[in-house]
Amino acid sequence: MEKKAFSLMEVIVATSILSISVFWVYKMIWENNKIINNSNNYLNKTLLFPIIETCIEKSWITSWVNYIYLWNDLKLCDTQATEISNNIDNINYTLIASLRTNLPSSKIWDISIEDDFSWTSSWIYVQKQ
């Protein structure tokens, strides 16, 4: 007797293999998108440090702890004594500049950036006078 069609068992096995392989492809794409998104968030956060340093250089900061607000173009900034968040790419960042040491020749700043999606990033900045 000649077979003219696939058996039910062959169809079930082939469908199972195909389903598992499609699932893993979608899972790899999802993981890759998550890595790219986290990388972009980290890059944006890292690129904020030079902007904060420029803000410190151009502003006359008088208090020891300052919350920095960046305007939409990221070229202008204000400093405040109360917490304020900056919304960049739909992520709220809190930018904090704390004066660690005020020496006659320099000021040492602790800069930190907080957001809801990752750890707080910190940076030390030495401002020459």
mmCIF file of C-alpha atoms in Angstrom:
data_model
loop_
_atom_site.group_PDB
_atom_site.id
_atom_site.type_symbol
_atom_site.label_atom_id
_atom_site.label_comp_id
_atom_site.label_asym_id
_atom_site.label_seq_id
_atom_site.Cartn_x
_atom_site.Cartn_y
_atom_site.Cartn_z
ATOM 1 C CA MET A 1 0.000 0.000 0.000
ATOM 2 C CA GLU A 2 1.337 3.396 -1.030
ATOM 3 C CA LYS A 3 1.152 6.494 1.181
ATOM 4 C CA LYS A 4 -0.369 9.511 -0.518
ATOM 5 C CA ALA A 5 -0.512 11.913 2.474
ATOM 6 C CA PHE A 6 1.226 12.721 5.707
ATOM 7 C CA SER A 7 0.161 10.891 8.795
ATOM 8 C CA LEU A 8 -1.377 12.763 11.698
ATOM 9 C CA MET A 9 1.728 12.149 13.807
ATOM 10 C CA GLU A 10 4.022 13.690 11.155
ATOM 11 C CA VAL A 11 1.828 16.792 10.952
ATOM 12 C CA ILE A 12 1.810 17.217 14.760
ATOM 13 C CA VAL A 13 5.608 16.851 14.994
ATOM 14 C CA ALA A 14 6.221 19.296 12.126
ATOM 15 C CA THR A 15 3.780 21.833 13.586
ATOM 16 C CA SER A 16 5.421 21.559 17.008
ATOM 17 C CA ILE A 17 8.905 22.119 15.602
ATOM 18 C CA LEU A 18 7.711 25.083 13.544
ATOM 19 C CA SER A 19 5.876 26.637 16.540
ATOM 20 C CA ILE A 20 8.904 26.314 18.812
ATOM 21 C CA SER A 21 11.255 27.814 16.223
ATOM 22 C CA VAL A 22 8.906 30.782 15.537
ATOM 23 C CA PHE A 23 8.569 31.360 19.297
ATOM 24 C CA TRP A 24 12.372 31.486 19.752
ATOM 25 C CA VAL A 25 12.803 33.863 16.804
ATOM 26 C CA TYR A 26 10.248 36.281 18.307
ATOM 27 C CA LYS A 27 11.884 35.946 21.733
ATOM 28 C CA MET A 28 15.306 36.814 20.268
ATOM 29 C CA ILE A 29 13.849 39.850 18.467
ATOM 30 C CA TRP A 30 12.173 41.010 21.691
ATOM 31 C CA GLU A 31 15.394 40.609 23.714
ATOM 32 C CA ASN A 32 17.359 42.476 21.045
ATOM 33 C CA ASN A 33 14.881 45.374 21.114
ATOM 34 C CA LYS A 34 15.106 45.501 24.903
ATOM 35 C CA ILE A 35 18.914 45.663 24.764
ATOM 36 C CA ILE A 36 18.818 48.428 22.154
ATOM 37 C CA ASN A 37 16.309 50.428 24.198
ATOM 38 C CA ASN A 38 18.361 50.092 27.408
ATOM 39 C CA SER A 39 21.486 51.070 25.493
ATOM 40 C CA ASN A 40 19.793 54.209 24.174
ATOM 41 C CA ASN A 41 18.603 55.136 27.670
ATOM 42 C CA TYR A 42 22.111 54.679 29.067
ATOM 43 C CA LEU A 43 23.594 56.732 26.220
ATOM 44 C CA ASN A 44 21.131 59.574 26.818
ATOM 45 C CA LYS A 45 21.925 59.522 30.514
ATOM 46 C CA THR A 46 25.675 59.585 29.883
ATOM 47 C CA LEU A 47 25.352 62.467 27.430
ATOM 48 C CA LEU A 48 23.671 64.586 30.116
ATOM 49 C CA PHE A 49 26.840 64.852 32.242
ATOM 50 C CA PRO A 50 28.689 67.319 29.953
ATOM 51 C CA ILE A 51 25.511 69.389 29.705
ATOM 52 C CA ILE A 52 25.312 69.595 33.506
ATOM 53 C CA GLU A 53 29.000 70.569 33.685
ATOM 54 C CA THR A 54 28.376 73.371 31.203
ATOM 55 C CA CYS A 55 25.402 74.490 33.259
ATOM 56 C CA ILE A 56 27.553 74.603 36.390
ATOM 57 C CA GLU A 57 30.208 76.629 34.572
ATOM 58 C CA LYS A 58 27.743 79.178 33.204
ATOM 59 C CA SER A 59 25.512 79.522 36.262
ATOM 60 C CA TRP A 60 26.241 81.289 39.481
ATOM 61 C CA ILE A 61 25.309 78.540 41.924
ATOM 62 C CA THR A 62 25.135 79.600 45.546
ATOM 63 C CA SER A 63 23.633 76.646 47.412
ATOM 64 C CA TRP A 64 25.264 73.316 48.210
ATOM 65 C CA VAL A 65 22.655 71.093 46.554
ATOM 66 C CA ASN A 66 21.052 72.146 43.286
ATOM 67 C CA TYR A 67 18.481 70.549 41.089
ATOM 68 C CA ILE A 68 19.104 71.383 37.459
ATOM 69 C CA TYR A 69 16.348 71.965 34.948
ATOM 70 C CA LEU A 70 17.195 71.802 31.256
ATOM 71 C CA TRP A 71 15.096 73.623 28.705
ATOM 72 C CA ASN A 72 13.681 71.691 25.747
ATOM 73 C CA ASP A 73 16.636 72.462 23.506
ATOM 74 C CA LEU A 74 19.073 71.224 26.224
ATOM 75 C CA LYS A 75 21.155 74.383 25.722
ATOM 76 C CA LEU A 76 19.738 76.491 28.550
ATOM 77 C CA CYS A 77 19.464 75.498 32.178
ATOM 78 C CA ASP A 78 18.155 76.755 35.490
ATOM 79 C CA THR A 79 19.088 75.686 38.995
ATOM 80 C CA GLN A 80 16.639 75.315 41.848
ATOM 81 C CA ALA A 81 16.797 74.239 45.469
ATOM 82 C CA THR A 82 13.745 71.991 45.098
ATOM 83 C CA GLU A 83 13.556 68.758 43.150
ATOM 84 C CA ILE A 84 12.505 69.101 39.534
ATOM 85 C CA SER A 85 12.417 66.500 36.786
ATOM 86 C CA ASN A 86 13.477 66.803 33.172
ATOM 87 C CA ASN A 87 11.457 64.882 30.616
ATOM 88 C CA ILE A 88 13.686 63.693 27.781
ATOM 89 C CA ASP A 89 12.362 61.061 25.355
ATOM 90 C CA ASN A 90 9.461 60.365 27.742
ATOM 91 C CA ILE A 91 11.785 59.514 30.623
ATOM 92 C CA ASN A 92 11.905 61.709 33.722
ATOM 93 C CA TYR A 93 15.448 62.491 34.826
ATOM 94 C CA THR A 94 16.335 64.227 38.081
ATOM 95 C CA LEU A 95 19.658 66.060 37.724
ATOM 96 C CA ILE A 96 21.440 66.891 40.975
ATOM 97 C CA ALA A 97 24.662 68.847 41.468
ATOM 98 C CA SER A 98 26.010 68.796 45.033
ATOM 99 C CA LEU A 99 28.987 70.865 46.043
ATOM 100 C CA ARG A 100 31.377 68.533 47.852
ATOM 101 C CA THR A 101 34.308 70.882 48.427
ATOM 102 C CA ASN A 102 34.654 74.623 47.962
ATOM 103 C CA LEU A 103 38.374 75.403 47.766
ATOM 104 C CA PRO A 104 39.846 78.776 46.783
ATOM 105 C CA SER A 105 41.259 77.350 43.541
ATOM 106 C CA SER A 106 38.515 74.872 42.649
ATOM 107 C CA LYS A 107 35.138 73.435 43.495
ATOM 108 C CA ILE A 108 34.446 69.719 43.520
ATOM 109 C CA TRP A 109 30.938 68.706 42.478
ATOM 110 C CA ASP A 110 29.092 65.421 42.853
ATOM 111 C CA ILE A 111 26.737 65.124 39.907
ATOM 112 C CA SER A 112 24.055 62.462 39.896
ATOM 113 C CA ILE A 113 21.293 61.586 37.474
ATOM 114 C CA GLU A 114 18.278 59.605 38.625
ATOM 115 C CA ASP A 115 15.544 58.053 36.534
ATOM 116 C CA ASP A 116 12.879 55.399 36.937
ATOM 117 C CA PHE A 117 14.422 52.799 34.626
ATOM 118 C CA SER A 118 17.998 52.325 35.840
ATOM 119 C CA TRP A 119 20.400 52.885 38.679
ATOM 120 C CA THR A 120 21.478 56.366 39.715
ATOM 121 C CA SER A 121 24.548 57.443 37.762
ATOM 122 C CA SER A 122 27.166 59.562 39.515
ATOM 123 C CA TRP A 123 30.021 61.689 38.291
ATOM 124 C CA ILE A 124 32.633 63.903 39.934
ATOM 125 C CA TYR A 125 33.369 67.239 38.336
ATOM 126 C CA VAL A 126 36.205 69.577 39.301
ATOM 127 C CA GLN A 127 35.496 73.205 38.488
ATOM 128 C CA LYS A 128 38.617 75.342 38.213
ATOM 129 C CA GLN A 129 38.298 78.964 39.321
#
